[in-house]
CSV table of C-alpha atoms in Angstrom, one decimal:
chain,number,residue,atom,x,y,z
A,1,UNK,CA,119.0,96.8,101.1
A,2,UNK,CA,118.7,94.6,104.1
A,3,UNK,CA,118.3,90.8,104.3
A,4,UNK,CA,115.5,89.6,106.4
A,5,UNK,CA,114.6,86.1,107.5
A,6,UNK,CA,111.4,84.9,105.7
A,7,UNK,CA,110.4,82.8,108.7
A,8,UNK,CA,110.6,85.4,111.5
A,9,UNK,CA,111.2,88.6,109.6
A,10,UNK,CA,114.2,89.6,111.7
A,11,UNK,CA,117.2,91.3,110.1
A,12,UNK,CA,120.1,89.1,109.3
A,13,UNK,CA,123.9,89.8,109.4
A,14,UNK,CA,125.2,89.9,105.8
A,15,UNK,CA,127.4,86.9,106.4
A,16,UNK,CA,124.9,84.7,108.3
A,17,UNK,CA,124.3,81.1,107.2
A,18,UNK,CA,121.4,80.7,109.6
A,19,UNK,CA,119.0,83.2,111.2
A,20,UNK,CA,120.3,84.0,114.7
A,21,UNK,CA,116.7,84.4,115.9
A,22,UNK,CA,114.9,81.3,114.6
A,23,UNK,CA,117.7,79.2,113.1
A,24,UNK,CA,116.2,79.1,109.5
A,25,UNK,CA,118.8,78.7,106.7
A,26,UNK,CA,119.9,81.8,104.9
A,27,UNK,CA,118.4,80.5,101.7
A,28,UNK,CA,115.0,81.2,103.4
A,29,UNK,CA,115.6,85.0,103.2
A,30,UNK,CA,114.1,87.9,101.3
A,31,UNK,CA,115.7,91.3,100.4
A,32,UNK,CA,113.7,94.3,101.6
A,33,UNK,CA,114.1,98.0,100.9
A,34,UNK,CA,112.2,99.1,103.9
A,35,UNK,CA,108.6,98.5,102.9
A,36,UNK,CA,107.6,95.2,104.6
A,37,UNK,CA,105.2,92.8,103.1
A,38,UNK,CA,102.9,91.0,105.5
A,39,UNK,CA,100.6,89.3,103.0
A,40,UNK,CA,101.5,85.8,104.2
A,41,UNK,CA,100.3,86.6,107.7
A,42,UNK,CA,96.8,87.5,106.6
A,43,UNK,CA,93.8,85.3,105.9
A,44,UNK,CA,93.3,84.9,102.1
A,45,UNK,CA,89.5,85.0,102.6
A,46,UNK,CA,89.7,88.3,104.5
A,47,UNK,CA,91.9,89.7,101.7
A,48,UNK,CA,89.5,88.6,99.0
A,49,UNK,CA,86.4,89.8,100.7
A,50,UNK,CA,87.8,93.3,101.7
A,51,UNK,CA,89.8,94.5,98.7
A,52,UNK,CA,87.2,97.1,97.9
A,53,UNK,CA,87.5,98.6,101.4
A,54,UNK,CA,91.3,98.5,101.0
A,55,UNK,CA,91.1,100.5,97.8
A,56,UNK,CA,88.7,103.0,99.3
A,57,UNK,CA,91.2,103.6,102.1
A,58,UNK,CA,93.5,105.6,99.8
A,59,UNK,CA,90.9,108.1,98.5
A,60,UNK,CA,91.3,111.0,100.9
A,61,UNK,CA,88.6,111.5,103.5
A,62,UNK,CA,86.8,108.4,102.3
A,63,UNK,CA,89.2,106.5,104.5
A,64,UNK,CA,86.6,107.0,107.2
A,65,UNK,CA,84.2,104.5,105.5
A,66,UNK,CA,86.5,101.5,105.8
A,67,UNK,CA,87.5,102.5,109.3
A,68,UNK,CA,83.9,102.2,110.5
A,69,UNK,CA,82.4,99.8,108.0
A,70,UNK,CA,85.1,97.1,108.0
A,71,UNK,CA,86.5,97.3,111.5
A,72,UNK,CA,86.6,93.5,111.9
A,73,UNK,CA,88.8,93.0,108.8
A,74,UNK,CA,92.5,93.0,109.5
A,75,UNK,CA,93.2,93.5,105.8
A,76,UNK,CA,90.9,96.6,105.5
A,77,UNK,CA,92.2,97.9,108.8
A,78,UNK,CA,95.8,97.7,107.6
A,79,UNK,CA,95.0,99.6,104.5
A,80,UNK,CA,92.8,102.1,106.4
A,81,UNK,CA,95.8,102.8,108.6
A,82,UNK,CA,98.0,103.4,105.6
A,83,UNK,CA,95.4,105.6,103.9
A,84,UNK,CA,94.8,107.6,107.1
A,85,UNK,CA,98.5,108.3,107.6
A,86,UNK,CA,98.9,109.3,103.9
A,87,UNK,CA,95.8,111.6,104.2
A,88,UNK,CA,97.1,113.3,107.3
A,89,UNK,CA,100.5,113.8,105.9
A,90,UNK,CA,99.0,115.3,102.7
A,91,UNK,CA,96.7,117.6,104.7
A,92,UNK,CA,99.7,118.9,106.8
A,93,UNK,CA,101.7,119.3,103.6
A,94,UNK,CA,98.9,121.3,101.9
A,95,UNK,CA,98.5,123.6,104.9
A,96,UNK,CA,102.3,124.2,105.2
A,97,UNK,CA,102.6,124.8,101.4
A,98,UNK,CA,99.9,127.5,101.5
A,99,UNK,CA,101.4,129.1,104.5
A,100,UNK,CA,104.9,129.2,102.9
A,101,UNK,CA,103.5,130.4,99.6
A,102,UNK,CA,101.6,133.3,101.4
A,103,UNK,CA,104.6,134.3,103.4
A,104,UNK,CA,106.8,134.3,100.3
A,105,UNK,CA,104.2,136.4,98.4
A,106,UNK,CA,104.3,138.9,101.3
A,107,UNK,CA,108.1,138.9,101.7
A,108,UNK,CA,109.2,138.6,98.1
A,109,UNK,CA,106.1,139.7,96.2
A,110,UNK,CA,108.0,142.6,94.6
A,111,UNK,CA,110.2,140.0,92.7
A,112,UNK,CA,107.5,138.5,90.4
A,113,UNK,CA,109.0,135.1,89.6
A,114,UNK,CA,110.6,134.0,92.9
A,115,UNK,CA,107.4,133.2,94.9
A,116,UNK,CA,105.9,131.5,91.7
A,117,UNK,CA,109.0,129.3,91.3
A,118,UNK,CA,109.1,128.2,94.9
A,119,UNK,CA,105.3,127.6,94.9
A,120,UNK,CA,105.7,125.4,91.7
A,121,UNK,CA,108.5,123.5,93.3
A,122,UNK,CA,106.4,122.8,96.4
A,123,UNK,CA,103.5,121.7,94.2
A,124,UNK,CA,105.9,119.4,92.3
A,125,UNK,CA,106.9,117.7,95.6
A,126,UNK,CA,103.2,117.0,96.1
A,127,UNK,CA,103.4,114.4,93.3
A,128,UNK,CA,105.0,112.1,95.9
A,129,UNK,CA,101.7,111.8,97.7
A,130,UNK,CA,99.9,110.9,94.4
A,131,UNK,CA,102.5,108.2,93.7
A,132,UNK,CA,102.0,106.8,97.3
A,133,UNK,CA,98.3,106.8,96.8
A,134,UNK,CA,98.5,104.9,93.5
A,135,UNK,CA,101.0,102.4,95.1
A,136,UNK,CA,98.6,101.8,98.0
A,137,UNK,CA,95.6,101.3,95.7
A,138,UNK,CA,97.6,98.8,93.6
A,139,UNK,CA,98.6,96.9,96.8
A,140,UNK,CA,95.1,96.7,98.0
A,141,UNK,CA,93.6,95.8,94.6
A,142,UNK,CA,96.2,93.0,94.2
A,143,UNK,CA,95.6,91.7,97.7
A,144,UNK,CA,99.0,92.6,99.1
A,145,UNK,CA,99.5,93.7,102.7
A,146,UNK,CA,102.6,95.8,102.1
A,147,UNK,CA,103.7,99.0,103.8
A,148,UNK,CA,104.0,102.2,101.8
A,149,UNK,CA,107.5,103.6,101.5
A,150,UNK,CA,108.5,106.4,104.0
A,151,UNK,CA,105.2,106.3,106.1
A,152,UNK,CA,104.3,102.6,106.2
A,153,UNK,CA,105.6,101.9,109.7
A,154,UNK,CA,103.4,104.5,111.4
A,155,UNK,CA,100.5,103.0,113.2
A,156,UNK,CA,97.4,105.1,114.1
A,157,UNK,CA,94.8,102.3,114.0
A,158,UNK,CA,95.1,99.0,115.9
């Protein structure tokens, strides 16, 4: 866990009494595990009006709707970016999983249980994408502008 200044969001040394960047006292800090929360930087009215677009952003290819329909909303744009990154990672993962499964079936098809076990393990890893989708939907529905773990810092949309 890292300590970040709540005022300027810069990392703090573990023994700092004041932020070296802005001078805020250490009591004005927040612990972060990597997923940054930018809710305070967004307009509450924008958040309230565009929660639906934010939720829609995490439902696969439907991410295209908020990208084009709510292009003036920073809140919807943030969640559309998160949803688009998640969708692209999932699409790549799905293609790679099928390729690996087919190669294993060709190479190890004579051993009946090996390709099936590896395929099941790869499918189990896919649960991570479902968890990230639920987390993104929960953030959008509750009006949070919080990055998803692992992929949240990737920016495709401005």
